[in-house]
One Martini backbone bead per residue (centre of mass of N, CA, C, O) as a GRO file, in nm:
protein
  277
    1UNK     BB    1   8.957   7.686  11.481
    2UNK     BB    2   9.091   7.872  11.707
    3UNK     BB    3   9.040   7.863  12.079
    4UNK     BB    4   9.053   8.081  12.355
    5UNK     BB    5   9.123   8.161  12.696
    6UNK     BB    6   9.046   8.440  12.927
    7UNK     BB    7   9.145   8.609  13.232
    8UNK     BB    8   8.990   8.879  13.383
    9UNK     BB    9   9.066   9.186  13.558
   10UNK     BB   10   8.807   9.400  13.676
   11UNK     BB   11   8.724   9.740  13.701
   12UNK     BB   12   8.398   9.839  13.761
   13UNK     BB   13   8.433  10.146  13.815
   14UNK     BB   14   8.625  10.207  13.544
   15UNK     BB   15   8.602  10.003  13.320
   16UNK     BB   16   8.877   9.809  13.355
   17UNK     BB   17   9.158   9.638  13.263
   18UNK     BB   18   9.423   9.532  13.444
   19UNK     BB   19   9.440   9.213  13.379
   20UNK     BB   20   9.565   8.897  13.250
   21UNK     BB   21   9.519   8.548  13.228
   22UNK     BB   22   9.758   8.324  13.067
   23UNK     BB   23   9.874   8.110  12.846
   24UNK     BB   24  10.086   8.006  12.609
   25UNK     BB   25   9.905   8.041  12.352
   26UNK     BB   26   9.843   8.346  12.378
   27UNK     BB   27  10.137   8.445  12.388
   28UNK     BB   28  10.220   8.331  12.116
   29UNK     BB   29  10.027   8.507  11.958
   30UNK     BB   30  10.133   8.785  12.043
   31UNK     BB   31  10.428   8.738  11.945
   32UNK     BB   32  10.346   8.682  11.640
   33UNK     BB   33  10.282   8.980  11.561
   34UNK     BB   34  10.592   9.055  11.510
   35UNK     BB   35  10.602   8.868  11.231
   36UNK     BB   36  10.435   9.064  11.071
   37UNK     BB   37  10.388   9.189  10.788
   38UNK     BB   38  10.251   9.467  10.658
   39UNK     BB   39  10.093   9.331  10.429
   40UNK     BB   40   9.933   9.141  10.621
   41UNK     BB   41   9.795   9.355  10.795
   42UNK     BB   42   9.635   9.487  10.562
   43UNK     BB   43   9.482   9.231  10.477
   44UNK     BB   44   9.333   9.190  10.749
   45UNK     BB   45   9.217   9.501  10.790
   46UNK     BB   46   9.232   9.651  10.552
   47UNK     BB   47   9.270   9.951  10.401
   48UNK     BB   48   9.045  10.103  10.572
   49UNK     BB   49   9.156   9.986  10.866
   50UNK     BB   50   9.401  10.148  10.855
   51UNK     BB   51   9.651  10.321  10.997
   52UNK     BB   52   9.696  10.577  10.811
   53UNK     BB   53   9.885  10.534  10.481
   54UNK     BB   54   9.938  10.227  10.405
   55UNK     BB   55   9.684  10.164  10.239
   56UNK     BB   56   9.763  10.348   9.999
   57UNK     BB   57  10.030  10.208   9.934
   58UNK     BB   58   9.911   9.932   9.874
   59UNK     BB   59   9.721  10.028   9.641
   60UNK     BB   60   9.946  10.130   9.454
   61UNK     BB   61  10.072   9.852   9.401
   62UNK     BB   62   9.807   9.706   9.310
   63UNK     BB   63   9.741   9.940   9.064
   64UNK     BB   64   9.984   9.914   8.902
   65UNK     BB   65  10.104   9.931   8.608
   66UNK     BB   66  10.286   9.732   8.393
   67UNK     BB   67  10.449   9.968   8.264
   68UNK     BB   68  10.595  10.037   8.570
   69UNK     BB   69  10.715   9.758   8.613
   70UNK     BB   70  11.015   9.606   8.731
   71UNK     BB   71  10.922   9.393   8.892
   72UNK     BB   72  10.809   9.108   8.963
   73UNK     BB   73  10.524   8.950   9.061
   74UNK     BB   74  10.656   8.798   9.293
   75UNK     BB   75  10.773   9.050   9.435
   76UNK     BB   76  10.496   9.193   9.473
   77UNK     BB   77  10.358   8.963   9.631
   78UNK     BB   78  10.559   8.990   9.874
   79UNK     BB   79  10.417   9.260   9.960
   80UNK     BB   80  10.101   9.181   9.960
   81UNK     BB   81  10.161   8.839  10.016
   82UNK     BB   82  10.321   8.746  10.260
   83UNK     BB   83  10.495   8.524  10.430
   84UNK     BB   84  10.461   8.369  10.744
   85UNK     BB   85  10.698   8.330  11.003
   86UNK     BB   86  10.701   8.074  11.226
   87UNK     BB   87  10.828   7.889  11.479
   88UNK     BB   88  10.553   7.720  11.463
   89UNK     BB   89  10.257   7.530  11.430
   90UNK     BB   90  10.164   7.585  11.742
   91UNK     BB   91  10.064   7.850  11.669
   92UNK     BB   92   9.792   8.016  11.686
   93UNK     BB   93   9.518   8.073  11.455
   94UNK     BB   94   9.374   8.420  11.473
   95UNK     BB   95   9.418   8.479  11.157
   96UNK     BB   96   9.341   8.583  10.852
   97UNK     BB   97   9.488   8.566  10.542
   98UNK     BB   98   9.733   8.355  10.579
   99UNK     BB   99  10.071   8.275  10.477
  100UNK     BB  100  10.206   8.001  10.615
  101UNK     BB  101  10.538   7.939  10.758
  102UNK     BB  102  10.829   7.788  10.909
  103UNK     BB  103  10.997   7.865  10.645
  104UNK     BB  104  11.218   7.936  10.411
  105UNK     BB  105  11.235   7.900  10.069
  106UNK     BB  106  11.460   7.715   9.856
  107UNK     BB  107  11.644   7.734   9.537
  108UNK     BB  108  11.775   7.557   9.257
  109UNK     BB  109  11.909   7.423   9.012
  110UNK     BB  110  11.811   7.160   8.803
  111UNK     BB  111  12.085   7.068   8.821
  112UNK     BB  112  12.330   6.825   8.964
  113UNK     BB  113  12.559   6.993   8.932
  114UNK     BB  114  12.798   7.105   9.144
  115UNK     BB  115  12.841   7.402   9.018
  116UNK     BB  116  12.519   7.485   9.077
  117UNK     BB  117  12.520   7.533   9.402
  118UNK     BB  118  12.582   7.856   9.405
  119UNK     BB  119  12.272   7.879   9.340
  120UNK     BB  120  12.027   8.087   9.513
  121UNK     BB  121  11.664   8.097   9.582
  122UNK     BB  122  11.311   8.221   9.652
  123UNK     BB  123  11.251   8.191   9.331
  124UNK     BB  124  11.127   7.948   9.101
  125UNK     BB  125  11.136   8.158   8.831
  126UNK     BB  126  11.426   8.171   8.813
  127UNK     BB  127  11.709   8.183   8.629
  128UNK     BB  128  11.978   8.007   8.562
  129UNK     BB  129  12.297   8.127   8.498
  130UNK     BB  130  12.418   7.836   8.392
  131UNK     BB  131  12.155   7.661   8.270
  132UNK     BB  132  11.865   7.836   8.193
  133UNK     BB  133  11.670   7.743   8.402
  134UNK     BB  134  11.468   7.686   8.640
  135UNK     BB  135  11.474   7.742   9.001
  136UNK     BB  136  11.284   7.453   9.117
  137UNK     BB  137  11.479   7.322   9.325
  138UNK     BB  138  11.442   7.206   9.624
  139UNK     BB  139  11.575   7.293   9.936
  140UNK     BB  140  11.718   7.201  10.232
  141UNK     BB  141  11.646   7.333  10.548
  142UNK     BB  142  11.873   7.396  10.820
  143UNK     BB  143  11.830   7.441  11.138
  144UNK     BB  144  11.907   7.565  11.440
  145UNK     BB  145  11.973   7.421  11.718
  146UNK     BB  146  11.855   7.388  12.051
  147UNK     BB  147  12.089   7.364  12.313
  148UNK     BB  148  11.931   7.480  12.580
  149UNK     BB  149  11.700   7.264  12.501
  150UNK     BB  150  11.512   6.945  12.559
  151UNK     BB  151  11.250   7.035  12.462
  152UNK     BB  152  10.947   6.970  12.256
  153UNK     BB  153  10.842   7.242  12.281
  154UNK     BB  154  10.664   7.487  12.122
  155UNK     BB  155  10.730   7.812  12.037
  156UNK     BB  156  10.804   8.094  12.259
  157UNK     BB  157  10.694   7.969  12.528
  158UNK     BB  158  10.640   7.836  12.823
  159UNK     BB  159  10.390   7.602  12.989
  160UNK     BB  160  10.451   7.614  13.323
  161UNK     BB  161  10.308   7.896  13.319
  162UNK     BB  162  10.158   8.191  13.408
  163UNK     BB  163  10.038   8.488  13.250
  164UNK     BB  164  10.076   8.840  13.248
  165UNK     BB  165   9.847   9.082  13.098
  166UNK     BB  166   9.833   9.384  13.010
  167UNK     BB  167   9.651   9.634  12.865
  168UNK     BB  168   9.935   9.701  12.688
  169UNK     BB  169  10.079   9.398  12.650
  170UNK     BB  170  10.233   9.332  12.883
  171UNK     BB  171  10.463   9.063  12.965
  172UNK     BB  172  10.448   8.828  13.249
  173UNK     BB  173  10.506   8.645  13.497
  174UNK     BB  174  10.313   8.482  13.737
  175UNK     BB  175  10.217   8.590  14.076
  176UNK     BB  176  10.124   8.674  14.386
  177UNK     BB  177  10.299   8.927  14.405
  178UNK     BB  178  10.213   9.055  14.135
  179UNK     BB  179   9.918   9.095  14.211
  180UNK     BB  180   9.961   9.285  14.453
  181UNK     BB  181  10.125   9.497  14.301
  182UNK     BB  182   9.903   9.577  14.098
  183UNK     BB  183   9.686   9.668  14.300
  184UNK     BB  184   9.866   9.892  14.421
  185UNK     BB  185   9.922  10.045  14.157
  186UNK     BB  186   9.595  10.104  14.116
  187UNK     BB  187   9.469  10.187  14.390
  188UNK     BB  188   9.304   9.962  14.545
  189UNK     BB  189   9.069   9.979  14.813
  190UNK     BB  190   8.830   9.799  14.682
  191UNK     BB  191   8.789   9.462  14.605
  192UNK     BB  192   8.479   9.471  14.522
  193UNK     BB  193   8.540   9.599  14.222
  194UNK     BB  194   8.641   9.325  14.153
  195UNK     BB  195   8.642   9.119  13.845
  196UNK     BB  196   8.597   8.813  13.703
  197UNK     BB  197   8.663   8.734  13.346
  198UNK     BB  198   8.566   8.506  13.099
  199UNK     BB  199   8.710   8.471  12.771
  200UNK     BB  200   8.687   8.437  12.432
  201UNK     BB  201   8.929   8.356  12.164
  202UNK     BB  202   8.907   8.439  11.835
  203UNK     BB  203   8.932   8.564  11.524
  204UNK     BB  204   8.791   8.831  11.588
  205UNK     BB  205   8.973   8.905  11.835
  206UNK     BB  206   9.240   8.889  11.686
  207UNK     BB  207   9.188   9.132  11.501
  208UNK     BB  208   9.129   9.339  11.728
  209UNK     BB  209   9.404   9.318  11.866
  210UNK     BB  210   9.572   9.414  11.630
  211UNK     BB  211   9.435   9.689  11.586
  212UNK     BB  212   9.465   9.804  11.879
  213UNK     BB  213   9.785   9.778  11.897
  214UNK     BB  214   9.834  10.033  11.691
  215UNK     BB  215   9.670  10.271  11.905
  216UNK     BB  216   9.665  10.135  12.194
  217UNK     BB  217   9.685  10.126  12.574
  218UNK     BB  218   9.383   9.958  12.586
  219UNK     BB  219   9.325   9.672  12.456
  220UNK     BB  220   9.151   9.492  12.643
  221UNK     BB  221   8.929   9.698  12.695
  222UNK     BB  222   8.846   9.746  12.398
  223UNK     BB  223   8.782   9.444  12.317
  224UNK     BB  224   8.618   9.319  12.590
  225UNK     BB  225   8.453   9.605  12.681
  226UNK     BB  226   8.402   9.822  12.456
  227UNK     BB  227   8.613  10.061  12.527
  228UNK     BB  228   8.671  10.362  12.387
  229UNK     BB  229   8.918  10.555  12.330
  230UNK     BB  230   9.041  10.862  12.301
  231UNK     BB  231   9.111  11.005  12.006
  232UNK     BB  232   9.297  11.176  11.792
  233UNK     BB  233   9.191  11.446  11.640
  234UNK     BB  234   9.128  11.663  11.326
  235UNK     BB  235   8.990  11.899  11.445
  236UNK     BB  236   8.980  12.251  11.470
  237UNK     BB  237   8.790  12.256  11.751
  238UNK     BB  238   9.046  12.150  11.887
  239UNK     BB  239   9.294  12.097  12.082
  240UNK     BB  240   9.561  12.004  12.208
  241UNK     BB  241   9.611  11.666  12.167
  242UNK     BB  242   9.289  11.627  12.102
  243UNK     BB  243   9.150  11.815  12.305
  244UNK     BB  244   8.876  11.938  12.428
  245UNK     BB  245   8.727  12.207  12.510
  246UNK     BB  246   8.710  12.328  12.859
  247UNK     BB  247   8.570  12.569  13.048
  248UNK     BB  248   8.619  12.433  13.339
  249UNK     BB  249   8.950  12.381  13.275
  250UNK     BB  250   8.996  12.665  13.122
  251UNK     BB  251   9.068  12.972  13.231
  252UNK     BB  252   9.104  13.141  12.973
  253UNK     BB  253   8.836  13.060  12.834
  254UNK     BB  254   8.650  13.154  13.060
  255UNK     BB  255   8.727  13.454  13.050
  256UNK     BB  256   8.667  13.499  12.749
  257UNK     BB  257   8.369  13.428  12.765
  258UNK     BB  258   8.289  13.650  12.967
  259UNK     BB  259   8.371  13.894  12.799
  260UNK     BB  260   8.180  13.839  12.556
  261UNK     BB  261   7.920  13.833  12.715
  262UNK     BB  262   7.932  14.124  12.832
  263UNK     BB  263   7.958  14.271  12.564
  264UNK     BB  264   7.683  14.169  12.426
  265UNK     BB  265   7.492  14.256  12.662
  266UNK     BB  266   7.603  14.575  12.729
  267UNK     BB  267   7.670  14.621  12.392
  268UNK     BB  268   7.446  14.619  12.153
  269UNK     BB  269   7.515  14.837  11.942
  270UNK     BB  270   7.799  14.733  11.876
  271UNK     BB  271   7.727  14.439  11.805
  272UNK     BB  272   7.539  14.511  11.563
  273UNK     BB  273   7.758  14.641  11.391
  274UNK     BB  274   7.942  14.394  11.372
  275UNK     BB  275   7.738  14.207  11.232
  276UNK     BB  276   7.695  14.386  10.980
  277UNK     BB  277   8.004  14.367  10.900
   0.00000   0.00000   0.00000
């Protein structure tokens, strides 16, 4: 199991991660999240852990009766358990239940006859249109060489620099100037409130990072400081944009509250009639 380390710069006053310093391996992992098919994300987070309704859609495909299935089981499995294509095997594996591959596999007809090379598939159970047998003969896939780089280093980014990762997962190369710029951006007046914190990132944190990235703009804070941001709720007694009513902050509500208070205090006979009705 892969395990990485991450150095956080924390504002202890607001209990928030300003940014993190990370090497190539962690950035490769973050970038690899973009290659995950939705079916793989649901498998990792479980149907109950998914945001929105995609978990229900996944379960619908999973429980669909064979009577109504038009596609082959292989095609349906490609929806529920798709293979994840990574740039290379060097990308750290911080997520469970993944069927990883470095490239897509292709198959041809079983015969070596030259005329049958026109047929290619990614499903080895498909029948060859010309030969009639399964197309289970694996073909060699030749990838496009990278002519711009002579480096043998694999992955998505180069490992010669340290990277700055913002709380919302924005990634940029790190420098002394960028550090100062970020501190000024967050309007830090007292550098004494800043604290460096080194954390380990294993498979549990990998899953939490994936889940938080789907709904949060403060991913690092939520995962490593366990500070949950206020999510938009669906309760009817909450205000617009999911914010709870605050009498001290909403002038109209404060005035309305005062009116009802004076009404029921100084007009008891009328209020009693209203309650009886």
